[in-house]
Amino acid sequence: MEKNKYYNNRRRVRANEHIRELVATVKLNYREFIQPLFVDESISIQTPIASLNEINSDTIESVLTQIEKDLQAGISKFLLFPVPLNKAVNNFDYRFMLQTLKAIRNRFAGKVWIAADVCLCAYTTHGHCGILNEEGNKILNDESVKVLADYALQLAKAGADCIAPSDMMDGRIAAIRISLDSNGFDEVSIMSYSAKFSSQFYGPFRDACKSTPGNGCNVSDRKSYQISSFNGNDALLSTIRDIDEGADIVMVKPALPYLDVIKELHQITKVPLAAYHVSGEYQGIELLAINDLIDRGKAHIEVWTALKRGGASIIISYAARHAKKWIETIHY
Ligand code: PBG
């Protein structure tokens, strides 16, 4: 066939909304979204989080109302973070988080799916995700894993559907799996923060959870347990290891700066892959929108399509509760 000068034109598939919709390679589905929730023991009414636009901290009571609203907006999957009142260095008091989980389960039974964050950073005086040694210069791996596995079991007993360890200690997936299985919670799943990078983009979250590391100790960052952005292979190896230890869902976090990791993982494993568009990534979009520099909904949608193109099948986003509404009104 003879090729005329129009043969390779691409604009035919861009010509109008109908054909753009037909040829789209990514379709978003609000059912694949998880909404993070914060419950804070120090407040008595729902309170806006200054660092996260339109996101609130909840009391046990207000989180039930929030979930009711979210269900109406099409969201039924949640990732729950506690902000306990009392911090310690060991022997942590989990009662507030456990009470919250029980209250949610009592009210909503099987209508909601709750993943409970497992980490110690909101519980420790020093803000680290594990137990600190006496000298205050090292986060102890195995001691932390023991505590985390015990906490995970208590969360399962309180009604968590899924355990989501974000601590980044070695061996915690295996320890949690054994702890759950040997106590009759073999149906509780594990979503591992398997590719969690040491990142600037957690700033607004740490504000919300009062979990900035370094207070009263000699370790001011999480680089000795979170993955370096200079080492993509570490993220792949960490994820393969966690799958081997029993992770049901694995995760890349933050999302957009690590799209290459999402894509590579999607190519090497068929284990469900979640992308966590974290607090700083979310707030970046919000601040641009507040300043009238971008359209908020369209910007979030654009990021979500990137994550799906990359191969994520689950999206964790602070804007998840808007996903259904925004997706319904997408203009291709
Ligand atoms: C706790 C934890 C963090 C996030 C989730 N779990 C912060 C951190 O590791 O410092 C970040 C989530 C976000 O920024 O949205 N380990």
Tab-separated table of C-alpha atoms and ligand atoms in Angstrom:
chain	number	residue	atom	x	y	z
A	1	MET	CA	0.000	0.000	0.000
A	2	GLU	CA	1.140	3.445	-0.787
A	3	LYS	CA	1.460	5.706	2.241
A	4	ASN	CA	0.223	9.220	1.695
A	5	LYS	CA	1.263	12.083	3.909
A	6	TYR	CA	-1.757	11.606	6.235
A	7	TYR	CA	-1.043	7.929	6.913
A	8	ASN	CA	0.696	8.410	10.266
A	9	ASN	CA	-1.430	11.227	11.609
A	10	ARG	CA	-2.300	10.736	15.253
A	11	ARG	CA	-4.910	13.460	15.506
A	12	ARG	CA	-7.714	11.254	14.164
A	13	VAL	CA	-7.885	9.409	17.536
A	14	ARG	CA	-7.791	12.732	19.375
A	15	ALA	CA	-10.485	14.396	17.285
A	16	ASN	CA	-13.378	14.464	19.766
A	17	GLU	CA	-14.447	13.234	23.158
A	18	HIS	CA	-16.171	10.134	21.791
A	19	ILE	CA	-13.201	8.685	20.023
A	20	ARG	CA	-10.867	9.712	22.854
A	21	GLU	CA	-13.093	7.760	25.243
A	22	LEU	CA	-13.192	4.739	22.916
A	23	VAL	CA	-9.450	4.521	22.523
A	24	ALA	CA	-8.574	5.264	26.161
A	25	THR	CA	-6.192	2.651	27.538
A	26	VAL	CA	-6.938	3.477	31.171
A	27	LYS	CA	-10.385	3.422	32.761
A	28	LEU	CA	-10.640	4.478	36.387
A	29	ASN	CA	-12.980	2.675	38.753
A	30	TYR	CA	-13.923	4.228	42.084
A	31	ARG	CA	-14.214	0.748	43.577
A	32	GLU	CA	-10.425	0.395	43.483
A	33	PHE	CA	-9.847	3.282	45.882
A	34	ILE	CA	-8.950	3.304	49.569
A	35	GLN	CA	-9.624	6.344	51.762
A	36	PRO	CA	-7.233	7.040	54.669
A	37	LEU	CA	-8.824	8.105	57.971
A	38	PHE	CA	-7.215	9.621	61.067
A	39	VAL	CA	-8.627	9.141	64.553
A	40	ASP	CA	-7.123	11.413	67.191
A	41	GLU	CA	-7.569	10.748	70.893
A	42	SER	CA	-6.807	14.343	71.861
A	43	ILE	CA	-9.840	15.944	70.216
A	44	SER	CA	-13.512	15.987	71.144
A	45	ILE	CA	-15.000	16.967	67.779
A	46	GLN	CA	-13.998	16.409	64.158
A	47	THR	CA	-11.098	18.805	63.493
A	48	PRO	CA	-9.558	19.933	60.180
A	49	ILE	CA	-5.920	18.919	59.672
A	50	ALA	CA	-4.125	22.179	58.884
A	51	SER	CA	-1.551	20.491	56.637
A	52	LEU	CA	-4.080	18.480	54.582
A	53	ASN	CA	-6.730	20.457	52.731
A	54	GLU	CA	-10.281	19.250	53.470
A	55	ILE	CA	-9.021	16.277	55.509
A	56	ASN	CA	-10.098	15.948	59.129
A	57	SER	CA	-8.995	14.199	62.262
A	58	ASP	CA	-11.863	12.276	63.777
A	59	THR	CA	-13.045	11.213	67.187
A	60	ILE	CA	-14.430	7.688	67.564
A	61	GLU	CA	-17.911	9.137	67.190
A	62	SER	CA	-17.195	11.414	64.236
A	63	VAL	CA	-15.356	8.713	62.300
A	64	LEU	CA	-18.619	6.754	62.203
A	65	THR	CA	-20.417	9.743	60.686
A	66	GLN	CA	-17.541	10.251	58.242
A	67	ILE	CA	-17.696	6.606	57.126
A	68	GLU	CA	-21.467	6.903	56.687
A	69	LYS	CA	-20.907	9.839	54.322
A	70	ASP	CA	-18.090	8.082	52.506
A	71	LEU	CA	-20.260	5.017	51.928
A	72	GLN	CA	-22.832	7.277	50.312
A	73	ALA	CA	-20.078	8.702	48.114
A	74	GLY	CA	-19.118	5.202	46.981
A	75	ILE	CA	-16.146	4.489	49.228
A	76	SER	CA	-16.179	1.342	51.346
A	77	LYS	CA	-12.464	0.642	51.849
A	78	PHE	CA	-10.483	2.532	54.455
A	79	LEU	CA	-6.974	2.756	55.867
A	80	LEU	CA	-7.136	3.703	59.523
A	81	PHE	CA	-4.412	5.648	61.371
A	82	PRO	CA	-4.517	6.274	65.119
A	83	VAL	CA	-3.167	9.345	66.871
A	84	PRO	CA	-2.987	8.213	70.500
A	85	LEU	CA	-2.842	10.732	73.317
A	86	ASN	CA	-0.103	9.101	75.349
A	87	LYS	CA	3.299	8.365	73.846
A	88	ALA	CA	5.836	5.945	75.315
A	89	VAL	CA	9.071	4.133	74.509
A	90	ASN	CA	7.673	0.634	75.107
A	91	ASN	CA	4.511	-1.045	76.478
A	92	PHE	CA	2.245	1.067	74.322
A	93	ASP	CA	-1.388	1.725	75.051
A	94	TYR	CA	-3.409	0.616	72.004
A	95	ARG	CA	-6.843	0.974	73.578
A	96	PHE	CA	-7.972	4.012	71.589
A	97	MET	CA	-7.288	2.350	68.209
A	98	LEU	CA	-8.850	-0.922	69.344
A	99	GLN	CA	-11.978	0.864	70.579
A	100	THR	CA	-12.229	2.712	67.276
A	101	LEU	CA	-12.017	-0.505	65.278
A	102	LYS	CA	-14.637	-2.185	67.442
A	103	ALA	CA	-16.982	0.792	67.096
A	104	ILE	CA	-16.628	0.755	63.297
A	105	ARG	CA	-17.191	-3.002	63.139
A	106	ASN	CA	-20.230	-2.800	65.435
A	107	ARG	CA	-21.809	-0.067	63.353
A	108	PHE	CA	-20.999	-1.217	59.836
A	109	ALA	CA	-20.344	-4.989	60.078
A	110	GLY	CA	-19.326	-6.236	56.621
A	111	LYS	CA	-20.330	-3.052	54.758
A	112	VAL	CA	-16.821	-1.668	55.110
A	113	TRP	CA	-13.305	-3.036	54.666
A	114	ILE	CA	-10.840	-1.712	57.180
A	115	ALA	CA	-7.084	-1.910	56.834
A	116	ALA	CA	-5.374	-0.970	60.090
A	117	ASP	CA	-2.003	0.746	59.905
A	118	VAL	CA	0.605	-1.082	61.955
A	119	CYS	CA	3.482	1.091	63.036
A	120	LEU	CA	4.837	2.556	66.231
A	121	CYS	CA	5.666	6.111	65.107
A	122	ALA	CA	2.413	7.585	66.432
A	123	TYR	CA	2.971	5.754	69.738
A	124	THR	CA	6.620	6.538	70.454
A	125	THR	CA	7.883	9.675	72.216
A	126	HIS	CA	10.760	9.836	69.703
A	127	GLY	CA	8.513	9.376	66.631
A	128	HIS	CA	10.406	6.398	65.204
A	129	CYS	CA	8.556	3.431	63.733
A	130	GLY	CA	10.199	0.931	66.076
A	131	ILE	CA	11.818	0.426	69.461
A	132	LEU	CA	14.894	2.531	70.138
A	133	ASN	CA	17.998	1.149	71.920
A	134	GLU	CA	19.015	2.581	75.287
A	135	GLU	CA	21.734	4.750	73.792
A	136	GLY	CA	19.064	6.336	71.587
A	137	ASN	CA	21.022	5.867	68.385
A	138	LYS	CA	19.538	2.732	66.785
A	139	ILE	CA	16.088	1.328	65.942
A	140	LEU	CA	16.051	-2.290	67.082
A	141	ASN	CA	14.665	-4.630	64.436
A	142	ASP	CA	13.684	-7.848	66.183
A	143	GLU	CA	12.388	-6.178	69.352
A	144	SER	CA	10.202	-3.955	67.141
A	145	VAL	CA	8.911	-6.897	65.101
A	146	LYS	CA	7.756	-8.676	68.260
A	147	VAL	CA	5.804	-5.636	69.396
A	148	LEU	CA	4.332	-5.064	65.915
A	149	ALA	CA	3.199	-8.695	65.552
A	150	ASP	CA	1.472	-8.538	68.921
A	151	TYR	CA	-0.211	-5.224	68.019
A	152	ALA	CA	-1.355	-6.689	64.678
A	153	LEU	CA	-3.025	-9.587	66.483
A	154	GLN	CA	-4.890	-7.174	68.777
A	155	LEU	CA	-6.046	-5.212	65.736
A	156	ALA	CA	-7.320	-8.399	64.110
A	157	LYS	CA	-9.175	-9.316	67.307
A	158	ALA	CA	-10.760	-5.838	67.327
A	159	GLY	CA	-12.097	-6.378	63.810
A	160	ALA	CA	-9.514	-5.282	61.234
A	161	ASP	CA	-9.975	-6.936	57.825
A	162	CYS	CA	-6.425	-6.217	56.832
A	163	ILE	CA	-3.166	-5.437	58.585
A	164	ALA	CA	-1.065	-2.768	56.899
A	165	PRO	CA	2.463	-2.626	58.345
A	166	SER	CA	4.200	0.653	57.469
A	167	ASP	CA	7.124	0.317	59.876
A	168	MET	CA	9.703	-1.156	57.432
A	169	MET	CA	11.361	-3.534	59.886
A	170	ASP	CA	12.793	-6.750	58.420
A	171	GLY	CA	10.782	-9.925	58.910
A	172	ARG	CA	7.591	-8.274	60.104
A	173	ILE	CA	5.362	-9.770	57.413
A	174	ALA	CA	6.327	-13.323	58.358
A	175	ALA	CA	6.002	-12.553	62.079
A	176	ILE	CA	2.559	-10.970	61.643
A	177	ARG	CA	1.364	-13.833	59.399
A	178	ILE	CA	2.426	-16.409	61.999
A	179	SER	CA	0.890	-14.393	64.826
A	180	LEU	CA	-2.437	-14.106	62.959
A	181	ASP	CA	-2.567	-17.705	61.705
A	182	SER	CA	-1.676	-19.331	65.009
A	183	ASN	CA	-4.504	-17.424	66.709
A	184	GLY	CA	-7.275	-18.239	64.260
A	185	PHE	CA	-7.047	-15.083	62.120
A	186	ASP	CA	-5.919	-16.779	58.938
A	187	GLU	CA	-8.578	-14.830	56.993
A	188	VAL	CA	-7.147	-11.448	57.913
A	189	SER	CA	-5.020	-10.197	55.022
A	190	ILE	CA	-1.754	-8.272	55.003
A	191	MET	CA	-1.111	-5.234	52.820
A	192	SER	CA	2.596	-4.605	53.068
A	193	TYR	CA	4.137	-1.194	52.597
A	194	SER	CA	6.810	-3.190	50.817
A	195	ALA	CA	8.332	-0.402	48.713
A	196	LYS	CA	8.179	2.472	51.146
A	197	PHE	CA	10.776	5.119	50.448
A	198	SER	CA	12.354	7.551	52.855
A	199	SER	CA	10.567	10.632	51.548
A	200	GLN	CA	9.983	14.336	51.962
A	201	PHE	CA	6.396	13.809	50.876
A	202	TYR	CA	5.262	12.460	54.268
A	203	GLY	CA	5.536	15.916	55.865
A	204	PRO	CA	1.816	16.758	56.120
A	205	PHE	CA	1.034	13.255	57.463
A	206	ARG	CA	3.606	13.596	60.238
A	207	ASP	CA	1.960	16.850	61.205
A	208	ALA	CA	-1.403	15.085	61.390
A	209	CYS	CA	-0.034	12.108	63.348
A	210	LYS	CA	2.414	14.096	65.469
A	211	SER	CA	5.024	11.540	64.431
A	212	THR	CA	8.000	13.554	63.199
A	213	PRO	CA	11.071	11.527	64.205
A	214	GLY	CA	13.983	12.752	66.275
A	215	ASN	CA	12.517	14.142	69.483
A	216	GLY	CA	14.824	13.226	72.378
A	217	CYS	CA	17.012	10.770	70.459
A	218	ASN	CA	20.027	10.769	68.192
A	219	VAL	CA	18.332	9.514	65.028
A	220	SER	CA	16.650	12.334	63.145
A	221	ASP	CA	15.492	10.496	60.020
A	222	ARG	CA	14.136	7.115	58.920
A	223	LYS	CA	16.915	6.298	56.455
A	224	SER	CA	18.108	3.229	58.371
A	225	TYR	CA	14.779	1.469	57.795
A	226	GLN	CA	12.996	3.149	54.873
A	227	ILE	CA	14.214	2.691	51.285
A	228	SER	CA	16.572	5.185	49.648
A	229	SER	CA	15.273	6.952	46.542
A	230	PHE	CA	18.729	6.271	45.075
A	231	ASN	CA	18.126	2.513	45.210
A	232	GLY	CA	15.268	1.223	43.078
A	233	ASN	CA	16.516	-2.353	43.326
A	234	ASP	CA	16.080	-2.299	47.098
A	235	ALA	CA	12.358	-1.605	46.547
A	236	LEU	CA	12.037	-4.580	44.189
A	237	LEU	CA	13.949	-6.918	46.505
A	238	SER	CA	12.014	-5.725	49.548
A	239	THR	CA	8.718	-6.368	47.756
A	240	ILE	CA	9.700	-9.815	46.476
A	241	ARG	CA	10.811	-10.681	50.007
A	242	ASP	CA	7.488	-9.496	51.507
A	243	ILE	CA	5.499	-11.541	48.981
A	244	ASP	CA	7.566	-14.548	49.965
A	245	GLU	CA	6.779	-13.845	53.639
A	246	GLY	CA	3.035	-13.821	52.934
A	247	ALA	CA	1.956	-10.326	51.858
A	248	ASP	CA	-1.423	-10.442	50.059
A	249	ILE	CA	-1.140	-6.918	48.666
A	250	VAL	CA	2.090	-4.974	48.163
A	251	MET	CA	2.510	-1.231	47.924
A	252	VAL	CA	4.633	1.497	46.443
A	253	LYS	CA	4.784	4.701	48.453
A	254	PRO	CA	5.017	7.608	47.599
A	255	ALA	CA	3.411	6.981	44.218
A	256	LEU	CA	4.263	9.440	41.469
A	257	PRO	CA	8.031	9.853	42.101
A	258	TYR	CA	8.294	6.034	42.028
A	259	LEU	CA	6.223	5.252	38.939
A	260	ASP	CA	9.171	3.284	37.550
A	261	VAL	CA	9.022	0.983	40.584
A	262	ILE	CA	5.262	0.512	40.124
A	263	LYS	CA	5.788	-0.438	36.496
A	264	GLU	CA	8.635	-2.811	37.186
A	265	LEU	CA	6.773	-4.556	39.988
A	266	HIS	CA	3.711	-4.899	37.792
A	267	GLN	CA	5.879	-6.655	35.236
A	268	ILE	CA	7.481	-9.098	37.667
A	269	THR	CA	4.591	-10.034	39.966
A	270	LYS	CA	0.848	-10.531	39.729
A	271	VAL	CA	0.316	-9.929	43.457
A	272	PRO	CA	-2.150	-6.998	43.766
A	273	LEU	CA	-0.249	-3.740	43.747
A	274	ALA	CA	-1.337	-0.615	45.613
A	275	ALA	CA	-0.013	2.882	44.975
A	276	TYR	CA	-0.177	5.290	47.916
A	277	HIS	CA	-0.440	8.881	46.713
A	278	VAL	CA	0.836	10.278	49.991
A	279	SER	CA	0.064	13.384	51.991
A	280	GLY	CA	2.682	15.665	50.409
A	281	GLU	CA	1.714	14.610	46.905
A	282	TYR	CA	-1.950	15.250	47.718
A	283	GLN	CA	-1.285	18.591	49.365
A	284	GLY	CA	0.858	19.719	46.430
A	285	ILE	CA	-2.164	19.412	44.155
A	286	GLU	CA	-4.423	21.032	46.731
A	287	LEU	CA	-2.147	24.061	47.103
A	288	LEU	CA	-1.942	24.533	43.349
A	289	ALA	CA	-5.735	24.321	43.170
A	290	ILE	CA	-6.249	26.706	46.085
A	291	ASN	CA	-4.077	29.179	44.198
A	292	ASP	CA	-6.224	28.716	41.099
A	293	LEU	CA	-3.322	27.330	39.129
A	294	ILE	CA	-4.928	23.969	38.289
A	295	ASP	CA	-8.293	22.228	38.377
A	296	ARG	CA	-8.281	20.112	41.496
A	297	GLY	CA	-10.390	17.168	40.317
A	298	LYS	CA	-8.752	16.970	36.908
A	299	ALA	CA	-5.293	17.045	38.465
A	300	HIS	CA	-6.074	14.152	40.828
A	301	ILE	CA	-7.609	12.201	37.944
A	302	GLU	CA	-4.494	12.798	35.850
A	303	VAL	CA	-2.282	11.390	38.615
A	304	TRP	CA	-4.573	8.399	39.109
A	305	THR	CA	-4.451	7.555	35.393
A	306	ALA	CA	-0.637	7.653	35.607
A	307	LEU	CA	-0.672	5.209	38.518
A	308	LYS	CA	-2.968	2.867	36.606
A	309	ARG	CA	-0.910	3.098	33.429
A	310	GLY	CA	2.071	2.201	35.551
A	311	GLY	CA	0.315	-0.960	36.734
A	312	ALA	CA	-1.197	-0.162	40.140
A	313	SER	CA	-4.535	-1.894	40.670
A	314	ILE	CA	-5.381	-0.234	43.993
A	315	ILE	CA	-5.087	3.493	44.677
A	316	ILE	CA	-4.806	4.974	48.154
A	317	SER	CA	-5.623	8.668	47.993
A	318	TYR	CA	-6.781	11.360	50.407
A	319	ALA	CA	-9.171	12.413	47.630
A	320	ALA	CA	-10.618	8.889	47.249
A	321	ARG	CA	-13.986	10.046	48.568
A	322	HIS	CA	-14.327	12.260	45.475
A	323	ALA	CA	-13.316	9.527	43.029
A	324	LYS	CA	-16.810	8.392	42.047
A	325	LYS	CA	-18.090	11.909	41.416
A	326	TRP	CA	-14.990	13.009	39.537
A	327	ILE	CA	-14.732	9.834	37.470
A	328	GLU	CA	-18.399	10.055	36.426
A	329	THR	CA	-17.807	13.494	34.992
A	330	ILE	CA	-14.490	12.830	33.263
A	331	HIS	CA	-14.147	14.577	29.944
A	332	TYR	CA	-11.913	12.424	27.806
B	1	PBG	C1	4.089	5.719	59.432
B	1	PBG	C2	3.518	6.185	58.164
B	1	PBG	C3	3.864	7.308	57.417
B	1	PBG	C4	2.956	7.373	56.379
B	1	PBG	C5	2.107	6.280	56.487
B	1	PBG	N1	2.480	5.543	57.583
B	1	PBG	C6	4.857	8.373	57.650
B	1	PBG	C7	6.275	8.048	57.808
B	1	PBG	O1	6.749	6.949	57.534
B	1	PBG	O2	6.975	8.963	58.258
B	1	PBG	C8	2.888	8.455	55.358
B	1	PBG	C9	1.578	8.640	54.686
B	1	PBG	C10	1.427	9.944	54.008
B	1	PBG	O3	2.330	10.795	53.955
B	1	PBG	O4	0.323	10.154	53.465
B	1	PBG	N2	5.172	4.909	59.344
